[in-house]
mmCIF file of C-alpha atoms in Angstrom:
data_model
loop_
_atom_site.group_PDB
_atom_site.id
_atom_site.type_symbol
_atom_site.label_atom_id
_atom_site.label_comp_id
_atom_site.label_asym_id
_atom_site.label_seq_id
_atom_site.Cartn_x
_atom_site.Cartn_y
_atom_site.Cartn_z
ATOM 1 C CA UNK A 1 -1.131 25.235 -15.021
ATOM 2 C CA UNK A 2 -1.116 26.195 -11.150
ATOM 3 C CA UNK A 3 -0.221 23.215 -8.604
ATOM 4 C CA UNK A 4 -2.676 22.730 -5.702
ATOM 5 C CA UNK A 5 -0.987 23.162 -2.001
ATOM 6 C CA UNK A 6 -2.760 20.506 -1.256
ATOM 7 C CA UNK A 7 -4.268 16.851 -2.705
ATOM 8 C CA UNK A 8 -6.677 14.736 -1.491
ATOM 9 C CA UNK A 9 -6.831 11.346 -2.479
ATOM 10 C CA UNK A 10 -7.720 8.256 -2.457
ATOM 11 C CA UNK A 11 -5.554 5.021 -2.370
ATOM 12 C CA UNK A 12 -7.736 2.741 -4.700
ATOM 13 C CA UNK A 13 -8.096 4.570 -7.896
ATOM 14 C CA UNK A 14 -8.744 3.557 -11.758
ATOM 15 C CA UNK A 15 -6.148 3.801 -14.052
ATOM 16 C CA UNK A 16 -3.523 4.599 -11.678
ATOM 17 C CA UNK A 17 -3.654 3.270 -7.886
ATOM 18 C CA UNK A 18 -2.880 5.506 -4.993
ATOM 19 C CA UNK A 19 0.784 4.296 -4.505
ATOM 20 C CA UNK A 20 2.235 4.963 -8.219
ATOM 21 C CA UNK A 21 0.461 8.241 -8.264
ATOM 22 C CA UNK A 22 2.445 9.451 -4.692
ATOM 23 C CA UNK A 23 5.559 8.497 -6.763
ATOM 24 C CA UNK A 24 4.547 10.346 -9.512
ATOM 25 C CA UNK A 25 3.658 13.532 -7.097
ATOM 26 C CA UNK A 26 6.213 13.321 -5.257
ATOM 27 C CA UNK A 27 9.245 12.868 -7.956
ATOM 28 C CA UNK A 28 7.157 15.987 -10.001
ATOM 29 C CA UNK A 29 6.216 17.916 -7.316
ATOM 30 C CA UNK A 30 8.109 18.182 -4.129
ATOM 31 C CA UNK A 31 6.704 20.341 -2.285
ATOM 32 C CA UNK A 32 3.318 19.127 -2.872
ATOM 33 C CA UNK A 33 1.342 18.110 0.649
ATOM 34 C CA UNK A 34 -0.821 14.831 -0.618
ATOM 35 C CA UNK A 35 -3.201 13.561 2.343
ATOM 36 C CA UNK A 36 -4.721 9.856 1.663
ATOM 37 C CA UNK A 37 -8.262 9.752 2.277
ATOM 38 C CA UNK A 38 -8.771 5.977 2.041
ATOM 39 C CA UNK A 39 -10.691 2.920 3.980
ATOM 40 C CA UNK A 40 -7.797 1.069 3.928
ATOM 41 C CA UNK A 41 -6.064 0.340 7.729
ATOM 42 C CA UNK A 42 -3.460 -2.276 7.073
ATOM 43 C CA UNK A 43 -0.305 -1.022 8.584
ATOM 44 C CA UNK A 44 2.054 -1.572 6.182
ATOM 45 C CA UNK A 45 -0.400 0.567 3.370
ATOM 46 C CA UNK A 46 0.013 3.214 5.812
ATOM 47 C CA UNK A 47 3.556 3.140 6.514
ATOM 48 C CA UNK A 48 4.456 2.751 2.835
ATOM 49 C CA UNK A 49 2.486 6.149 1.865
ATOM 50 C CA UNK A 50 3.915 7.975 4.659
ATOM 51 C CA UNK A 51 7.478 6.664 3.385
ATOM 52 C CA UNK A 52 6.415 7.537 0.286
ATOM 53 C CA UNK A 53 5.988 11.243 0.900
ATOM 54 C CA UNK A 54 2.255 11.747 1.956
ATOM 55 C CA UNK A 55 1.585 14.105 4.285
ATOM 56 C CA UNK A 56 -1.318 12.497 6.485
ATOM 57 C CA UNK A 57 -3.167 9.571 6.056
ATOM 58 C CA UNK A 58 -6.724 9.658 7.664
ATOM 59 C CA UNK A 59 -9.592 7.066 7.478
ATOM 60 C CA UNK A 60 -12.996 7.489 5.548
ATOM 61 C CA UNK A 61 -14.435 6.199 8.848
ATOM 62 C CA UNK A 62 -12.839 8.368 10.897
ATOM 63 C CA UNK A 63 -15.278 11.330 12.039
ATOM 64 C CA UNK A 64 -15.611 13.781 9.341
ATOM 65 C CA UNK A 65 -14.159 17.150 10.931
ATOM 66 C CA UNK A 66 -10.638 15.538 11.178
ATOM 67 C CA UNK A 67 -10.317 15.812 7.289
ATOM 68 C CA UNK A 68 -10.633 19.582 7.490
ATOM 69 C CA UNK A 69 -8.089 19.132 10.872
ATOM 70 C CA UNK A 70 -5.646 17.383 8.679
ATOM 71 C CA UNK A 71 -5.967 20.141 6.275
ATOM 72 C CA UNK A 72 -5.255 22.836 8.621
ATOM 73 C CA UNK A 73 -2.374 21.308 10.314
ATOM 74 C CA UNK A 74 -0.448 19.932 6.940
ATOM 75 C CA UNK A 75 -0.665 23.092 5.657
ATOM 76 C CA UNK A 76 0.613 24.751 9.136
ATOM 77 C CA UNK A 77 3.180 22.001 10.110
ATOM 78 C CA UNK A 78 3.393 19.800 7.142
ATOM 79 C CA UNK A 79 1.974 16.805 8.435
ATOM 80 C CA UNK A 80 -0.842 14.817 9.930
ATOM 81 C CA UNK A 81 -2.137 11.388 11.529
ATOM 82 C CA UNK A 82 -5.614 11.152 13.062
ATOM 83 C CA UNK A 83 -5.470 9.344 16.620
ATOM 84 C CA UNK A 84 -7.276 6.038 14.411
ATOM 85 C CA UNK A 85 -4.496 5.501 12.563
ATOM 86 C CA UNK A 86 -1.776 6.298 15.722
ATOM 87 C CA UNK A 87 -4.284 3.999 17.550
ATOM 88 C CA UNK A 88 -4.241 1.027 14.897
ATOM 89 C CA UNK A 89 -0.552 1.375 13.893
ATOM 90 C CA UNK A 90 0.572 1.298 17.648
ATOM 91 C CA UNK A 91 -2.251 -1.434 18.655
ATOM 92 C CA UNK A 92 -0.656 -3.641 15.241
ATOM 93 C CA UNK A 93 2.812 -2.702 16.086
ATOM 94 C CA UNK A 94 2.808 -3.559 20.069
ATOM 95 C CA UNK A 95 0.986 -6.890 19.206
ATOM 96 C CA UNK A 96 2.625 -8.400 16.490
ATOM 97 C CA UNK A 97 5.987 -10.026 16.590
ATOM 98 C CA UNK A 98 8.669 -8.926 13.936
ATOM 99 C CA UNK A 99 9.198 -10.727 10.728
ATOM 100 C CA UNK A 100 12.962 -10.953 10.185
ATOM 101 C CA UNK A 101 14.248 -9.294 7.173
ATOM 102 C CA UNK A 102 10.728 -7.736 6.732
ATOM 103 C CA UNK A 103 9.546 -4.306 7.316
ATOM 104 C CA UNK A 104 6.610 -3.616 5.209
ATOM 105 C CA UNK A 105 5.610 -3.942 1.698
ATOM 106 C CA UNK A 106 8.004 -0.683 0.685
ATOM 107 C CA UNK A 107 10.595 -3.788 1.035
ATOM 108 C CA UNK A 108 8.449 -6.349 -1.777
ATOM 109 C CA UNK A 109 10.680 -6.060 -5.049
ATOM 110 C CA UNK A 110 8.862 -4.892 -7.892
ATOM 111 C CA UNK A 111 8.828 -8.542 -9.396
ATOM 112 C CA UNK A 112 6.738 -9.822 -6.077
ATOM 113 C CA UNK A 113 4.579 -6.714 -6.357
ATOM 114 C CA UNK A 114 3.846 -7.718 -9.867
ATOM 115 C CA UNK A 115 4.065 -11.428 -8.736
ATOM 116 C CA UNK A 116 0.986 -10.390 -6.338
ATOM 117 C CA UNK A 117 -1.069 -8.598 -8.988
ATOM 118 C CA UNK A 118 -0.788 -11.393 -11.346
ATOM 119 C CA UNK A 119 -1.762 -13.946 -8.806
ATOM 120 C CA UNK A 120 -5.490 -12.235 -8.481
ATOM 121 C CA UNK A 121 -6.283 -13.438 -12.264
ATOM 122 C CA UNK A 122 -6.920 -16.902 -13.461
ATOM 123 C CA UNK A 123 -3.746 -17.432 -14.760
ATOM 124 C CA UNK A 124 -2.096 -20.752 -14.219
ATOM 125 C CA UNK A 125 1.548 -20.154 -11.980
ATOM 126 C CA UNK A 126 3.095 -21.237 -15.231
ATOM 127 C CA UNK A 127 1.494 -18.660 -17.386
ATOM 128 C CA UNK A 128 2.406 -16.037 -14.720
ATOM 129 C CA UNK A 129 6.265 -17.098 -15.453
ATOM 130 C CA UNK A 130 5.605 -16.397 -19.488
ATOM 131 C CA UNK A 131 4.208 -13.071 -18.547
ATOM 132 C CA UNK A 132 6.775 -12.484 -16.559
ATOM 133 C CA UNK A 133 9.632 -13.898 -18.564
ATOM 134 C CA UNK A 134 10.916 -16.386 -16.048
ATOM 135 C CA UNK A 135 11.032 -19.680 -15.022
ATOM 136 C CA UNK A 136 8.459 -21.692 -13.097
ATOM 137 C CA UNK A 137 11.050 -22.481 -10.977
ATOM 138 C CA UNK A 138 12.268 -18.740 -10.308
ATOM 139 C CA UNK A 139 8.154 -18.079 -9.857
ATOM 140 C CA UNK A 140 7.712 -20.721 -6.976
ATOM 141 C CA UNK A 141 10.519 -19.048 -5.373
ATOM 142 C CA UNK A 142 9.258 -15.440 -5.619
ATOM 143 C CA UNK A 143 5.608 -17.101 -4.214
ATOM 144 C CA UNK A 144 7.876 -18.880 -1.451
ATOM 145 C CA UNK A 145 9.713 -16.005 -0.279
ATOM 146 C CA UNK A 146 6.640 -14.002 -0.199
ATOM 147 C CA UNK A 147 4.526 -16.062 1.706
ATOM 148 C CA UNK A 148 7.619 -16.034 4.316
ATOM 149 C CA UNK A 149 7.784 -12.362 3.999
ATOM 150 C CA UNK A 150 4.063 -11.731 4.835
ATOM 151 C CA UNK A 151 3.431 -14.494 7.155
ATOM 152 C CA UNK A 152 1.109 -16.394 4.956
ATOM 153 C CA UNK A 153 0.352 -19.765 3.249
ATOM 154 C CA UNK A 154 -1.723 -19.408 0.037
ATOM 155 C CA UNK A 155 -2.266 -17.684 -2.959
ATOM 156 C CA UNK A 156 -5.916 -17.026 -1.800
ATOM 157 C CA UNK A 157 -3.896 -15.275 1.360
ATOM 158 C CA UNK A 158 -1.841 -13.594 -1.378
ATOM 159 C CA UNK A 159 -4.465 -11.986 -3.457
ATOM 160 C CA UNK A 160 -5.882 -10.658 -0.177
ATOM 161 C CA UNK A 161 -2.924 -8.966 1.334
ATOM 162 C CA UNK A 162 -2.709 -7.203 -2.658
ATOM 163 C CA UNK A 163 -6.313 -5.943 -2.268
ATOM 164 C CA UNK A 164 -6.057 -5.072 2.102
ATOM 165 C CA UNK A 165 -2.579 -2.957 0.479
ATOM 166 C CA UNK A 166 -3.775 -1.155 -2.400
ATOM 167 C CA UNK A 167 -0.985 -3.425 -4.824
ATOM 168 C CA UNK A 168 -4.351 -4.573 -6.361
ATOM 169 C CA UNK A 169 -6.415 -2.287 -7.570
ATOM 170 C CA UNK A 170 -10.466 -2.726 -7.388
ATOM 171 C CA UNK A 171 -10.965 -0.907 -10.345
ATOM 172 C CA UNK A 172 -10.496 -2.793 -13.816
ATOM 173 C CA UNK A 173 -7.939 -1.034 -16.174
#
């Protein structure tokens, strides 16, 4: 089967969320230009794709002829960012004060990413260590250090940073 130049997609997916599919394009298919079409501004979603290999990331808000810009110009030059996102990132960036040791979700081991997902059910923080095969102990710690990492308090704060970042995904499985 031929491979597309070029993909379009979303960050918020069923089955397989935005983020593990750019891993999946980008260890399969190199060369492949992916450009995230998504509603999602948090700063650290964007940064990770980027890092992750995408090509541009544009807004669904953004006005509709810079989709078929960032088409043109990824496949000219490779790459793309629509003046919203430069805008936001650079707004977020100038405004917000480091966090030390902390430079986006790429950083969040996959135990706190899986922490994070597991915190948006109704499962107890004990039952999250059985799933998990750890301690309750080793579980308040992973909760600790994340809500030091991200800058927040509670799990309800948690479970919103997972959906704002795409670690969540809105679609059931």
């Amino acid at each position: 089967a031929r491979v597309p130049d070029i993909v379009i997609m979303d960050i918020n997916m069923p089955l397989m969320n935005g983020f593990e599919t750019m891993k999946v394009l980008a260890s399969r298919y190199p060369a492949l230009k992916v450009i995230i079409f998504s509603l999602i501004m948090e700063e650290d979603t964007i940064i990770n794709m980027i890092s992750s290999g995408a090509s541009a990331y544009i807004t669904k808000n953004a006005d509709p002829s810079r989709l078929a810009d960032a088409v043109i110009t990824v496949q000219t030059k490779g790459y793309y960012l629509c003046d919203q996102v430069k805008k936001e990132y650079f707004r977020n960036y100038a405004r917000q004060k480091p966090k030390p040791g902390f430079t986006g979700k790429l950083y969040l081991s996959p135990k706190e990413l899986q922490l994070i997902r597991l915190a948006s059910t109704n499962l107890s923080y004990k039952e999250i260590a059985n799933q998990m095969g750890l301690q309750p102990k080793t579980i308040s710690n992973y909760r600790d250090r994340l809500f030091q990492k991200l800058d927040i308090k509670n799990r309800a704060a948690l479970v919103i940073y997972g959906f704002k970042n795409g670690i969540i995904n809105i679609f059931p499985e």
